[in-house]
PDB file of C-alpha atoms in Angstrom:
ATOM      1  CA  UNK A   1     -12.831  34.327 -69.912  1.00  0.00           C
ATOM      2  CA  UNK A   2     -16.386  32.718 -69.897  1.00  0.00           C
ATOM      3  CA  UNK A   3     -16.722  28.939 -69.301  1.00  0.00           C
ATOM      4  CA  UNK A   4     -18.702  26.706 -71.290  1.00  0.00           C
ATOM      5  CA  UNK A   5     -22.347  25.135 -70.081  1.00  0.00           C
ATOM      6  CA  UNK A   6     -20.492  21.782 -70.115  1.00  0.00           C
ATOM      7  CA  UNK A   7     -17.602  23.491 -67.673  1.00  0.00           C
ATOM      8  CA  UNK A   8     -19.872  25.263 -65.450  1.00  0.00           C
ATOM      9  CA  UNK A   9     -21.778  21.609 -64.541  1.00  0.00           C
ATOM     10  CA  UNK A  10     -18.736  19.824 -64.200  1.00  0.00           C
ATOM     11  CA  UNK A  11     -17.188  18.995 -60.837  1.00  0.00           C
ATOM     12  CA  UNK A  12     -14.411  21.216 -59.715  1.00  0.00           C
ATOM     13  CA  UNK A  13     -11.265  18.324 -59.488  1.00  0.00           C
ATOM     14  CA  UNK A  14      -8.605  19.428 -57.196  1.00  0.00           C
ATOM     15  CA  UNK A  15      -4.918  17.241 -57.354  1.00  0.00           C
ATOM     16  CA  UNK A  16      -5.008  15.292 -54.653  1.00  0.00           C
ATOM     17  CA  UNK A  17      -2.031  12.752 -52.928  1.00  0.00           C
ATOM     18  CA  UNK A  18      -2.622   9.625 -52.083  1.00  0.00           C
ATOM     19  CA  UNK A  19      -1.163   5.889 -51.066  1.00  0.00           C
ATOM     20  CA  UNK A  20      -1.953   3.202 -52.903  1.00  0.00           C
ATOM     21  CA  UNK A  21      -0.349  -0.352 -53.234  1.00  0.00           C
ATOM     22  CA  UNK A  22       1.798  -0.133 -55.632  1.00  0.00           C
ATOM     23  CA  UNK A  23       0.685  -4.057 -57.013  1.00  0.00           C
ATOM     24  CA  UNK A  24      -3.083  -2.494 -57.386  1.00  0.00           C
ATOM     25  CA  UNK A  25      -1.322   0.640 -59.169  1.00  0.00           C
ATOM     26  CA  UNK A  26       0.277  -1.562 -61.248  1.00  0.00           C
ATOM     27  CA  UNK A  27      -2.300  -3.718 -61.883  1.00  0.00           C
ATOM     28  CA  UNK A  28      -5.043  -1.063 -62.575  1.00  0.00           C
ATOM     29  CA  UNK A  29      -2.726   0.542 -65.478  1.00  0.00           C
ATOM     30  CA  UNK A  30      -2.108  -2.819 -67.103  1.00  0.00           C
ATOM     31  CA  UNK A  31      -5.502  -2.897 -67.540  1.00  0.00           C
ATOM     32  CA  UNK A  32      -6.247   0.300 -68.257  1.00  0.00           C
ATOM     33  CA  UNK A  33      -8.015   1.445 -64.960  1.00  0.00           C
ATOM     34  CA  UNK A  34      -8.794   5.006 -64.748  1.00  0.00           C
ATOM     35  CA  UNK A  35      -7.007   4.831 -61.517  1.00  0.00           C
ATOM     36  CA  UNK A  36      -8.334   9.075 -60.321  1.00  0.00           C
ATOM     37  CA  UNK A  37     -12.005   7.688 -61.455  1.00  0.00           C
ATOM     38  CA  UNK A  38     -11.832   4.416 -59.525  1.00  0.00           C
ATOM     39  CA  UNK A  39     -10.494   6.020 -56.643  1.00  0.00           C
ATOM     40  CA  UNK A  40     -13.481   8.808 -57.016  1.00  0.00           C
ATOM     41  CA  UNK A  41     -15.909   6.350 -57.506  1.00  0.00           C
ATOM     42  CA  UNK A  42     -14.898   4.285 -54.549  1.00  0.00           C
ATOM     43  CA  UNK A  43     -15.048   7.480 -52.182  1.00  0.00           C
ATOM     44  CA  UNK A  44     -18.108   8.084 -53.495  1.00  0.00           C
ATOM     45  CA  UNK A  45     -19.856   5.232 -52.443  1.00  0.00           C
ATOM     46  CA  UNK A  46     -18.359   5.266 -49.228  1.00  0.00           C
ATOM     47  CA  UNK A  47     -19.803   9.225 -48.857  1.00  0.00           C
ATOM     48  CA  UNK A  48     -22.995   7.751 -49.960  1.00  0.00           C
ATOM     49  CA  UNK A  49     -22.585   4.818 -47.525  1.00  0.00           C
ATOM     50  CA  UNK A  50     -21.333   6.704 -44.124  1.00  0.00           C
ATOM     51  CA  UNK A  51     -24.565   9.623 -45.035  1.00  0.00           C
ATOM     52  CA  UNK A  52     -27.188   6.428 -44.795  1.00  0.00           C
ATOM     53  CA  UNK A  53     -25.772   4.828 -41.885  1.00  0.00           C
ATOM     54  CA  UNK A  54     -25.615   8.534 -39.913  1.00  0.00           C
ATOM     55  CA  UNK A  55     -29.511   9.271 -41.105  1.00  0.00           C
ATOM     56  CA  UNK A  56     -30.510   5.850 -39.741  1.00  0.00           C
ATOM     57  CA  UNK A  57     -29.031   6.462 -36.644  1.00  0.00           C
ATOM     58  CA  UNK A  58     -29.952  10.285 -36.517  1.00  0.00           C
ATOM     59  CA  UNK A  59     -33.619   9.082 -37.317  1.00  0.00           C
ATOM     60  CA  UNK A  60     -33.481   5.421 -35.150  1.00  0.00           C
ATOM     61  CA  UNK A  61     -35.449   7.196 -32.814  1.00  0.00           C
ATOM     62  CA  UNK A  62     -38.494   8.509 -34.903  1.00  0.00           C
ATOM     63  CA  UNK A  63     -38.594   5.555 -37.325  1.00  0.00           C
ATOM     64  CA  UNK A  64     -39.330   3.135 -34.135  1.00  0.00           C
ATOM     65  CA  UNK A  65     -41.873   5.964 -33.113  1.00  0.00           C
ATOM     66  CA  UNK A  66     -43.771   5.225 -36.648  1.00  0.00           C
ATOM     67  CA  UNK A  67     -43.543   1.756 -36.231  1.00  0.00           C
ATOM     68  CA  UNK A  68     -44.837   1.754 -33.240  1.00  0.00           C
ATOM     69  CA  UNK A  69     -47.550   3.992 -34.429  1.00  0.00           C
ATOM     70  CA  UNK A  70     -48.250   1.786 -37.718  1.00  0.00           C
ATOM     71  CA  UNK A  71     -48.669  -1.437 -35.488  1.00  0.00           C
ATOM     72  CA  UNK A  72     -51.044   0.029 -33.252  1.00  0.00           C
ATOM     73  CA  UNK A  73     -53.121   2.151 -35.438  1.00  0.00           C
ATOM     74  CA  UNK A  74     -52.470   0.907 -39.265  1.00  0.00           C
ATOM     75  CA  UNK A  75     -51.316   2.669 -41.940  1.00  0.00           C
ATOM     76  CA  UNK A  76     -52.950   5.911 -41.912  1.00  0.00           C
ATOM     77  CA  UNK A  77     -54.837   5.836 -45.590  1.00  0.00           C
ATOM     78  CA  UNK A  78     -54.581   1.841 -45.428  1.00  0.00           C
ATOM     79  CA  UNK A  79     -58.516   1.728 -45.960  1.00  0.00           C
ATOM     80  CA  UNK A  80     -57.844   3.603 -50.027  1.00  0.00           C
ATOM     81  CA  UNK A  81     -55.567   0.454 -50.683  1.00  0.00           C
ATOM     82  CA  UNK A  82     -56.211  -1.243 -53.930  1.00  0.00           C
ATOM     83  CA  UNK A  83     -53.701  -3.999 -52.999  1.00  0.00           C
TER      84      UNK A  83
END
C-alpha cells in the first residue's frame, strides 16, 4: 500500500501514557484543548529549550575564546561596515 506525499511528511505519532491533573484535563476539554497537541507542543519547546542550554554550555568555552578575540583585535571585516 503506497502512502500519500502528505503521509510520508507527517510525523510518525506513537500512543503514548501519561499523568496529568485531572482539573487541567478537565479544564482543557471544556474548552476544547487539543489536549495530545498541547502536550506535544509543550515537549517541544522544552526539546528546543534543554538543546540551547546544552550548546551554550558545550560551546561556553569557544564563545569566551571569540570574545576575547573580538575585544582585542575587532571584528575581523569591521573596517567593510556601512553602519
Amino acid at each position: 500500500m503506497t502512502r500519500s506525499v502528505r503521509e510520508a511528511k507527517a510525523p510518525f505519532r506513537r500512543p503514548t501514557n501519561i499523568s496529568l491533573d485531572s482539573a487541567m484535563i478537565d479544564d482543557a476539554r471544556e474548552l476544547g484543548i487539543n489536549i495530545s497537541r498541547a502536550c506535544e507542543e509543550g515537549l517541544a519547546k522544552q526539546i528546543s529549550e534543554e538543546r540551547g542550554r546544552r550548546w551554550k554550555e558545550e560551546n561556553r568555552e569557544a564563545t569566551a575564546e571569540w570574545n576575547a578575540y573580538v575585544a582585542e583585535h575587532g571584528l575581523p571585516l569591521e573596517r567593510f561596515r556601512q553602519f
